[in-house]
XYZ file of C-alpha atoms in Angstrom:
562
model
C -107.453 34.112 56.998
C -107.709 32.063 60.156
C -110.316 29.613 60.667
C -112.142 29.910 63.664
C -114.962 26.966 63.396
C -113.600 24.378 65.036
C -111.809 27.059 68.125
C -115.375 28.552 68.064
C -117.583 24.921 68.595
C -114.301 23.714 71.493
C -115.454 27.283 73.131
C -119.128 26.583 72.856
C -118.485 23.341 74.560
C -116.666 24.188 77.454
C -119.345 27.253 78.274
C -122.254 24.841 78.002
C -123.706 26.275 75.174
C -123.730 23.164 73.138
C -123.591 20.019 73.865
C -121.275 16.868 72.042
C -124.480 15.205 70.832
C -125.298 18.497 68.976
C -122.181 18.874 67.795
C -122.346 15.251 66.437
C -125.888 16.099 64.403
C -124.559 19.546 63.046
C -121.240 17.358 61.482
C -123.526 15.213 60.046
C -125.573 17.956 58.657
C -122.577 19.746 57.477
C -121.378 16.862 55.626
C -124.571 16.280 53.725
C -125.383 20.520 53.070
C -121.746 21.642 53.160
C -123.276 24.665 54.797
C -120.589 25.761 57.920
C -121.269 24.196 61.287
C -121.968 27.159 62.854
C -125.018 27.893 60.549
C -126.123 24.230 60.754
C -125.906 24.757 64.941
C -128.049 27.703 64.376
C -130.683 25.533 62.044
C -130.912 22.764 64.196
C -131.991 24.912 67.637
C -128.831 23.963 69.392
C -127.758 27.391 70.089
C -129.395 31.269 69.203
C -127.594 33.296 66.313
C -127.216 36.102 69.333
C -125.631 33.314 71.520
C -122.955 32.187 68.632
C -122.468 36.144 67.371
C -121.487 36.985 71.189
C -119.257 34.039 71.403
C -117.888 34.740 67.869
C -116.704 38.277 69.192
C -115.603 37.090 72.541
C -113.039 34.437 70.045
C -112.257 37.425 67.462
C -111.942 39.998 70.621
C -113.751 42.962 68.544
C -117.112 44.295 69.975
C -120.620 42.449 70.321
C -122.808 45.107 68.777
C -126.852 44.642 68.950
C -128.520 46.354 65.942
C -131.899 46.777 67.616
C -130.581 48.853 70.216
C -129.299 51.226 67.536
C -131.146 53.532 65.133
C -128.889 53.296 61.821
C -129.286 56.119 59.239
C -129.617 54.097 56.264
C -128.499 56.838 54.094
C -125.229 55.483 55.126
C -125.759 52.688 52.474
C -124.099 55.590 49.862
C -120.634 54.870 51.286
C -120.317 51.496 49.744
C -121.204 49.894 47.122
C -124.244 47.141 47.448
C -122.233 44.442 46.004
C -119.253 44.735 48.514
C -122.195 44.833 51.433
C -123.942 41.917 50.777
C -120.301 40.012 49.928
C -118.505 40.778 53.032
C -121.889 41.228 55.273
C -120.958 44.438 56.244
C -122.618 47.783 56.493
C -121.250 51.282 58.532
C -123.013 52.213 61.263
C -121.933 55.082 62.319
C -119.430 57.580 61.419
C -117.593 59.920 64.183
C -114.572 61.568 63.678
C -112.968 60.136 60.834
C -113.584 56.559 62.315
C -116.131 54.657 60.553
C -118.129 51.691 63.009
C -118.833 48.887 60.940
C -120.751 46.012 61.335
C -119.000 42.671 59.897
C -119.873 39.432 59.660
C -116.260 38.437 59.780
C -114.025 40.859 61.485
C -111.136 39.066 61.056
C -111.369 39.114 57.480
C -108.292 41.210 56.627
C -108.914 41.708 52.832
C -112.741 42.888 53.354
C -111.477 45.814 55.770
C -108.851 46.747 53.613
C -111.424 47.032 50.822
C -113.941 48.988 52.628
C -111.565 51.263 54.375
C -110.854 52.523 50.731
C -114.233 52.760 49.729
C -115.312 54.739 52.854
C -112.376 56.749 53.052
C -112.034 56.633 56.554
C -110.466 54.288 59.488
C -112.318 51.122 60.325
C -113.557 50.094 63.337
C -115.149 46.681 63.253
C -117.708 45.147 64.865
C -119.813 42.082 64.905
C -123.002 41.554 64.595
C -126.207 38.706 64.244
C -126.244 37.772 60.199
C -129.430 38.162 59.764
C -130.146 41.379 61.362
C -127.372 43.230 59.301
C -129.060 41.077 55.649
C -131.710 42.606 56.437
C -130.570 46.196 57.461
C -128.400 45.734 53.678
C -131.937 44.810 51.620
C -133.959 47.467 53.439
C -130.885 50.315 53.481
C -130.351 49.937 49.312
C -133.705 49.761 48.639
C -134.741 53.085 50.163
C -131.654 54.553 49.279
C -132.027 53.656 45.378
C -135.578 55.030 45.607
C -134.959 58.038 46.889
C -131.730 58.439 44.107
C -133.174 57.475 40.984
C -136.786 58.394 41.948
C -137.776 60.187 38.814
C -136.647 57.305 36.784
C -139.062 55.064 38.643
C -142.169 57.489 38.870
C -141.567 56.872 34.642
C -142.069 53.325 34.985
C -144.533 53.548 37.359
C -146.943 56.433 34.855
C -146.474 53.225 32.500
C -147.964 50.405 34.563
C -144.371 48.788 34.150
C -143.111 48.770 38.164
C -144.259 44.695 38.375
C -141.005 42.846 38.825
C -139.876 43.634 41.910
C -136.455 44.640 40.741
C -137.669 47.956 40.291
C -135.903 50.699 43.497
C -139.393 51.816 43.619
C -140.605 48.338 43.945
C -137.739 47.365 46.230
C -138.731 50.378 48.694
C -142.194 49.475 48.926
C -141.779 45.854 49.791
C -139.501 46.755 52.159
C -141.316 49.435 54.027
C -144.438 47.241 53.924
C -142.632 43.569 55.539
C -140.680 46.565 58.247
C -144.441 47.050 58.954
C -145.416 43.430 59.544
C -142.118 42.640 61.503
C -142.741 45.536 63.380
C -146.571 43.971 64.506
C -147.611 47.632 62.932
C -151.207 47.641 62.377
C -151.108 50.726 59.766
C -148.412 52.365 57.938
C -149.076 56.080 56.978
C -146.811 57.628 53.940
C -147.200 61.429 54.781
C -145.825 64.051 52.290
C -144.652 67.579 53.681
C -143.431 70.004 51.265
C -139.606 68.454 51.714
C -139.518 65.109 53.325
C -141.691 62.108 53.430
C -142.680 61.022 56.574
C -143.084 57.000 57.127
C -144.729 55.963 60.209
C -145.919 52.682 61.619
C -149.008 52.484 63.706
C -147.531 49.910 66.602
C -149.696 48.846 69.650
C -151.834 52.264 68.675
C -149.230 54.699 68.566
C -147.300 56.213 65.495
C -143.673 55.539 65.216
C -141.440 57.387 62.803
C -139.132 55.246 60.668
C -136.582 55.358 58.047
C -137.369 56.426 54.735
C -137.158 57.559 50.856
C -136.712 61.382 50.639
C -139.199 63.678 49.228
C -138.476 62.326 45.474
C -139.496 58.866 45.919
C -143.018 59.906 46.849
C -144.588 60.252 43.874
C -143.201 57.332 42.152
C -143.992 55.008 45.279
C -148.084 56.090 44.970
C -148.001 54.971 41.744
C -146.515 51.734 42.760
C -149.187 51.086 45.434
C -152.155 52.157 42.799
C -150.305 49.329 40.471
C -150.456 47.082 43.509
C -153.983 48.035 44.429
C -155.217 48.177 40.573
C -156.389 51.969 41.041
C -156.651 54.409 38.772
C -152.923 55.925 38.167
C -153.689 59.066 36.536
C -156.286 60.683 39.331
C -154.544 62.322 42.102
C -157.283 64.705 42.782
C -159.364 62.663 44.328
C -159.708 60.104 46.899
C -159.345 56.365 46.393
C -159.450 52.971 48.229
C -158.099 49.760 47.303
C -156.805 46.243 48.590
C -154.126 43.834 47.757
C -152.542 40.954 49.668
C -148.936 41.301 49.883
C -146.680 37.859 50.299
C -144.155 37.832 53.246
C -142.224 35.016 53.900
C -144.502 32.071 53.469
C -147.571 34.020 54.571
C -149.664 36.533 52.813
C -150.980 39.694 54.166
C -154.365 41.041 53.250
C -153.656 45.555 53.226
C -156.143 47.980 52.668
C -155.144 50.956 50.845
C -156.558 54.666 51.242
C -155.078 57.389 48.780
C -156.450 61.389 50.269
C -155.275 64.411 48.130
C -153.175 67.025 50.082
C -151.588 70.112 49.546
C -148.667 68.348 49.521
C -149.786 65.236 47.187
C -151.612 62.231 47.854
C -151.583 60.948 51.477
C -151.081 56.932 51.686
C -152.440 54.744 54.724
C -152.197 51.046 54.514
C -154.001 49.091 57.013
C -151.874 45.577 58.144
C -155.240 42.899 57.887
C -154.450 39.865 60.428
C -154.610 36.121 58.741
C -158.256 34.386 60.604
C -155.717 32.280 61.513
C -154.518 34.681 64.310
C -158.025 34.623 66.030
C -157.656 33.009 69.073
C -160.064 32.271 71.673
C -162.260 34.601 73.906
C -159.655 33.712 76.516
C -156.969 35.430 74.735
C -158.725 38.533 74.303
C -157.634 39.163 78.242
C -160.942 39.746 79.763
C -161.322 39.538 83.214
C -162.557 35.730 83.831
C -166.547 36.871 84.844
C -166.512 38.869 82.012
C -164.864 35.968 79.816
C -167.578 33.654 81.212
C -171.043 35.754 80.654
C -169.585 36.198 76.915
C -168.964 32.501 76.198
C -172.484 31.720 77.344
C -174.107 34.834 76.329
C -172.568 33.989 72.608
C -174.201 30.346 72.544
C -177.851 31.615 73.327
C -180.189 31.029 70.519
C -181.414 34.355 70.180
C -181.089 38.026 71.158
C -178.561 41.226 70.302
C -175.290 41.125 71.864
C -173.603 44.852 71.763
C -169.525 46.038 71.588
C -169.024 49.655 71.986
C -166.142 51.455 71.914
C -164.371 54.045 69.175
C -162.540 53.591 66.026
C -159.320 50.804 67.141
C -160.719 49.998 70.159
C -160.761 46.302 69.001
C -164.543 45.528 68.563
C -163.886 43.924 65.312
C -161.511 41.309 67.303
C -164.050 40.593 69.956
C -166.469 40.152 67.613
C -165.006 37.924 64.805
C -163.581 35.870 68.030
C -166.800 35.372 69.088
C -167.818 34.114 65.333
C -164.905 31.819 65.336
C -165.842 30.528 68.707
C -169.599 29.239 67.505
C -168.700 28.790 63.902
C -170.119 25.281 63.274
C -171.700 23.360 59.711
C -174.918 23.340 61.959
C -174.802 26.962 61.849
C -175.838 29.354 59.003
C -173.368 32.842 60.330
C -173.641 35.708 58.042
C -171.993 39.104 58.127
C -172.625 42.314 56.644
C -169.320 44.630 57.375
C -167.864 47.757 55.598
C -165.068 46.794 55.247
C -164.709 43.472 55.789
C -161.289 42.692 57.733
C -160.749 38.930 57.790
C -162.121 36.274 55.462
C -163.570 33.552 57.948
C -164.094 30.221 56.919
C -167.741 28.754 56.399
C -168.932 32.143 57.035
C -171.007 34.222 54.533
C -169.456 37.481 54.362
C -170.921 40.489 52.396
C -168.977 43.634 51.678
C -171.435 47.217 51.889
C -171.278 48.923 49.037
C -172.846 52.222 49.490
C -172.400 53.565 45.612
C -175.066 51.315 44.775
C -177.250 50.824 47.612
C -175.903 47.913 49.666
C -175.810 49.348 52.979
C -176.352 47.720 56.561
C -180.082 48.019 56.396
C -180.721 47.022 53.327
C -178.423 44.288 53.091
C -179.562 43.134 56.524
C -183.236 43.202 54.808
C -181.870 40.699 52.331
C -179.382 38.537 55.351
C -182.593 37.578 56.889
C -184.300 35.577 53.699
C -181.284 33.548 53.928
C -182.399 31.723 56.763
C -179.241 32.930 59.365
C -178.830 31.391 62.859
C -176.456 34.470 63.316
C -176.145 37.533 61.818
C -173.243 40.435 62.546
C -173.817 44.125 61.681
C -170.860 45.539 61.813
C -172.352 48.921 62.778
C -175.760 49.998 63.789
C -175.631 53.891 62.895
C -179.186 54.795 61.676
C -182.599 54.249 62.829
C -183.374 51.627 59.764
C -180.345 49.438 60.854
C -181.485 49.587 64.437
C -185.059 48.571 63.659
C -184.032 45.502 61.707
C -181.114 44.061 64.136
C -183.707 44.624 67.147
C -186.546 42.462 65.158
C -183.995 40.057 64.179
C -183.163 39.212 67.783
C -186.552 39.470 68.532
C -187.342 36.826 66.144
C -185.017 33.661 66.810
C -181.927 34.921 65.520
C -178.351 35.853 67.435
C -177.825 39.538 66.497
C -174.277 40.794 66.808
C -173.296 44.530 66.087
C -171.168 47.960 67.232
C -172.118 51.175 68.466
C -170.383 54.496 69.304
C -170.697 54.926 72.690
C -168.392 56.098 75.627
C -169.315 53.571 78.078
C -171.587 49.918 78.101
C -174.369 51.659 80.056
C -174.563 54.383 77.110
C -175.742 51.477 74.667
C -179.592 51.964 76.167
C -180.000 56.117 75.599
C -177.909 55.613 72.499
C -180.906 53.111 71.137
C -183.325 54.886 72.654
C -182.368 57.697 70.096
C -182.385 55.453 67.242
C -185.669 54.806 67.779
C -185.938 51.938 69.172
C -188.588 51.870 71.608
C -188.207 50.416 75.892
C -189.968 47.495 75.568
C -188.006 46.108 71.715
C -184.970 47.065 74.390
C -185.828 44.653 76.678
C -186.683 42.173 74.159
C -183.822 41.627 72.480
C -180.733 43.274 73.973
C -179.057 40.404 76.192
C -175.764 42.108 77.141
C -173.445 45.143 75.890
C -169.670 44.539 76.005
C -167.745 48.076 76.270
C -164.030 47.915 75.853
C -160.902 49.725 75.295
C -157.169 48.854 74.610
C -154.119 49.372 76.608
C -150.711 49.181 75.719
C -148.908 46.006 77.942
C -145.584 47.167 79.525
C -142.691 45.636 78.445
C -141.708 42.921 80.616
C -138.041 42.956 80.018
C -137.874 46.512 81.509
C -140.767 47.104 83.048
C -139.392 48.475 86.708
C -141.938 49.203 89.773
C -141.326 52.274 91.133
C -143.409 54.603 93.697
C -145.871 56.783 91.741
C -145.847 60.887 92.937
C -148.688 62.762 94.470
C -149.719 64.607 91.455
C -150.168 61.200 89.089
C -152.353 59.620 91.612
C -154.132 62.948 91.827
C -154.840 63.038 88.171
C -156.194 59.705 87.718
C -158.228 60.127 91.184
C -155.989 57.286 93.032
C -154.635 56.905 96.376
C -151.432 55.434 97.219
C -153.347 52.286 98.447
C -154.892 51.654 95.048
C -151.546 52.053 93.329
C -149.190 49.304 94.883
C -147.688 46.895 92.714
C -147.700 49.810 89.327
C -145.134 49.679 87.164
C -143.394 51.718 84.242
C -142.323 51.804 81.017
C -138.516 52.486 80.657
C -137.610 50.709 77.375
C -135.155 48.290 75.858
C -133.578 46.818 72.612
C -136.227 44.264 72.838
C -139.338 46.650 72.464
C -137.106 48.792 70.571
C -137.433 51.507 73.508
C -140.871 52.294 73.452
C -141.466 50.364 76.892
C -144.302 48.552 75.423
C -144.843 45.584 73.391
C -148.216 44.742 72.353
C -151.716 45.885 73.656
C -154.132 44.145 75.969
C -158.195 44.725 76.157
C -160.023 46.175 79.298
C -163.737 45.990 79.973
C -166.920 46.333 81.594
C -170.143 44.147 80.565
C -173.962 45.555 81.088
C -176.064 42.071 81.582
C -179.608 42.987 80.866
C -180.999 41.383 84.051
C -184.399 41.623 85.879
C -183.787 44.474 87.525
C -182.050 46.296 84.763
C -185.353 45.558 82.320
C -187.639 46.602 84.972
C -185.523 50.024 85.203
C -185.382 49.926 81.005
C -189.008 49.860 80.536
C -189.528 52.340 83.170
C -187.982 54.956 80.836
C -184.804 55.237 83.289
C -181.794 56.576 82.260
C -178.053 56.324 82.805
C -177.982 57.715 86.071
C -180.171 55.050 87.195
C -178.950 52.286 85.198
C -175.250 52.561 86.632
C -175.899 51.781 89.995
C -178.204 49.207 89.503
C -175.614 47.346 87.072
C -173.128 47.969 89.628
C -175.449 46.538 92.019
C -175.564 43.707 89.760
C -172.033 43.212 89.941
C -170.683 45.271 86.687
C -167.247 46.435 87.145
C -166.212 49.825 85.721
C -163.904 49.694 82.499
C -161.501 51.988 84.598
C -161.488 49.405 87.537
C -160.370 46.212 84.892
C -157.455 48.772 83.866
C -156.173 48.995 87.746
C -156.505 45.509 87.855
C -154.008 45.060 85.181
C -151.590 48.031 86.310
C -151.697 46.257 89.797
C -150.369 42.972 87.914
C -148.354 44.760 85.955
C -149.114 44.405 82.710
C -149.904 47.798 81.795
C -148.996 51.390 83.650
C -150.998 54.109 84.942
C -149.673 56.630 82.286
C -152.086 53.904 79.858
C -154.670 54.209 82.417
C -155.107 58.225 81.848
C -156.843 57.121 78.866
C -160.005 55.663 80.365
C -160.714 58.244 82.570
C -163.113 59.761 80.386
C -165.347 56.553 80.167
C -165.663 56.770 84.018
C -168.876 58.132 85.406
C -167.772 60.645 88.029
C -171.200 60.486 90.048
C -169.692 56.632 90.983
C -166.547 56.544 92.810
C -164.348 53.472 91.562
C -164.617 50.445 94.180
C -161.358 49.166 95.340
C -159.165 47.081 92.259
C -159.503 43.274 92.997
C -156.518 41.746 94.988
């Protein structure tokens, strides 16, 4: 078999991909590991694994073949054995008239072809690919394969408490579904029974994705494996349950919350992906517009008063929120929380769970949160009258009062406390600003494209063609895995409680009132921080559609900031 290294580092050389003084540390390295100079290049930064598998192919003259731009039925993992897969680094990608496309690690390996073209039955076409990509298409492509074949074995362990080793298929499946989650920046993944397949879908910047998965069989057998995992009860089915376990992945741990729902079909599985506290960043990362990002970080430092975050369910309050916490977190300062559930563990902050089974709910735990002498408090909901009374006369009493409500828009926040109970003048009082907010998938920058929206889009969303310069669009890529988005980014509007807006409060005035004269006051529309963004191009007007119905249509947008 011919040896390519030192042809493949000469080649690297003369394109400028490497340079001699890298070349010098890698032989170095190699003598010390014995590990191939191409993997010590790779270790030591001086080139990308892409870079050296494109130049590998270029040397070998076979095909340069990008796994991420390719949707690989894993079921193909049946044509070879495991053991010749992970030896050779190969797997078959796709099969088309008696050719079979397979992705090698070393396509000039003679003897491995040979062996696989008997295995599969069928001619070889080989390609190359990244290592790593194609390890980890092997682990994740057995795993669910094995699952779904020996499936009733494993729902046998599992009745017995016995799938703990992590050799299990079961076992195998699970883990890998779960790290394709975290790799995939999912923020849920949702294991949905029908009466002949199982459905596996990621939640990823707020919309579902289908994936790869066990068949039917396997689903049994992997809910028993998450009840092991989440220490619930393994012989109920009937009924709902919640759990919680931290799952490791790579050198990090993940914190997932588990909900089990009986269907007709068997029990429905949603795991919720928990981000480390480490991953709170600042209130400049949460991509507020910079008056916006400035009222907060002041607003958050006052001494007392109740600052609001509406929004619904995933709009990212919970972010905004524990950013703010980690912002002011200080030994000077006694913070204490009182969430159901509670998402992130924060340092130095007290942290109580509601439990409603036995009475610990937000109003009476908040009872018991103020005779611990707190400089700040978070509800993480105010949704009854008792709640609302407390949090008001906390703020109104020295303390910094953070909390949620369910409303559409910030303005909302004053009827929607109104019909809590909570009289004008304990309004005025105590509420010092309410933060309303939504997310927005961002566009892809690697493919975003501008483009010249049609008549009927701009009609629909109420634009002209002067508002819309500067849009872009989604049109996917390997490197967002064709969705045309990667990540999500936060739009808002702030209500600051000022004069003029108290005056209006505690003259019993209502929303159609209270919109102007914040407007007045220089509160932009959530809608209008949205065209912002399109207009920079970080998000698109298809994204936009969804905040039209937190736009007052009385008040015509103003003009998106230049």
């Amino acid at each position: 078999m011919f040896d390519t290294s030192q042809f493949l580092v000469q080649t690297l050389l003369d394109a400028g991909e490497i340079s001699s003084a890298d070349v010098q540390r890698a032989g170095d390295l190699v003598a010390t590991t014995g590990k191939p100079i191409a993997e010590v290049l790779v270790s030591i930064g001086a080139i990308t694994s892409r870079r050296l598998a494109i130049a590998r192919a270029k040397i070998c003259e076979y095909p340069f073949v990008d796994l991420s731009s390719f949707e690989v039925d894993i079921r193909n993992a049946r044509m070879l054995p495991r053991s010749v897969a992970e030896r050779f680094c190969a797997f078959p990608l796709f099969c088309v008239d008696g050719m079979a496309t397979v992705a090698l690690e070393d396509p000039l390996n003679l003897q491995a072809i040979d062996q696989i073209r008997q295995l599969v039955k069928m001619e070889v076409e080989p390609v190359l690919c990244e290592t790593e990509p194609v390890r980890g298409l092997i682990a994740r492509a057995y795993s669910m394969v094995r699952a779904d074949e020996r499936a009733d074995s494993a729902e046998d362990a599992a009745s017995d408490g016995n799938l703990t080793t992590g050799d299990e298929p079961i076992v195998a499946a699970v883990n890998q579904i779960i790290a394709g989650a975290i790799d995939a920046r999912a923020s849920d993944v949702h294991l949905n029974p029908d009466e002949h397949d199982l459905h596996v879908r990621y939640r990823v910047d707020g919309v579902l994705v289908q994936q790869q998965g066990p068949g039917r069989a396997a689903h049994a057998a992997m809910i028993q494996r998450l009840k092991v995992m989440a220490n619930l009860d393994l012989t109920q089915t009937r009924r709902p349950q919640d759990g919680k376990f931290r799952f490791a992945h790579g050198e990090s741990y993940v914190d997932v919350r588990l909900s089990l729902l009986p269907t007709i079909h068997g029990e429905n599985a949603v795991l919720r992906l928990l981000r480390p506290a480490s991953s709170i960043g600042s209130i400049q990362d949460l991509g507020m517009p910079a008056d916006i990002a400035g009222w907060y970080a002041q607003l958050i430092r006052r001494p007392h008063g109740m600052i609001l975050v509406t929004g619904p369910t995933g709009s990212g309050k919970t972010t905004t929120l524990y950013t703010a916490l980690s912002s002011i977190n200080s030994p000077e300062l006694n913070i204490m929380t009182i969430e159901d559930p509670v998402e992130l563990r924060l340092p130095l902050i007290r942290q109580i769970q509601a439990n409603h089974e036995i009475g610990l709910n937000f109003a009476s735990a908040l009872r018991s949160i103020l005779r611990q002498d707190p400089d700040v408090v978070l509800v993480g909901e105010i949704r009854d009258e008792e709640t609302a009374r407390i949090a008001v006369q906390a703020a109104m009493t020295g303390h910094l009062v953070f909390s949620t409500l369910h409303t559409n828009d910030a303005v909302g926040a004053v009827p929607r406390l109104r019909d809590l109970g909570v009289p004008d003048f304990a309004i005025n009082s105590a509420l010092l600003a309410v933060l309303a907010q939504r997310l927005v998938r961002k566009v892809c920058p690697k493919c975003a494209a501008t483009y010249e929206p049609d008549d009927e889009s701009l009609g629909l969303l109420g634009l002209s063609r002067d508002d819309a310069w500067g849009v872009v669009r989604a049109e996917g890529c390997p490197d967002c895995h064709g969705l045309g988005y990667k990540g999500r980014v936060g739009v808002y509007e702030m209500l600051r409680v000022t004069d003029r807006l108290r005056r209006l409060i505690e003259a019993g005035e209502g929303t159609s009132e209270l919109l102007p004269a914040a407007r007045a006051e220089g509160m932009r529309l959530i809608w209008e921080d949205g065209l912002d963004k399109a207009r920079r191009g970080e998000t698109t007007l298809d994204e936009l559609g969804k905040l039209r119905t937190v736009v007052n249509e009385d008040v015509p947008p103003m003009r998106a900031a230049a």
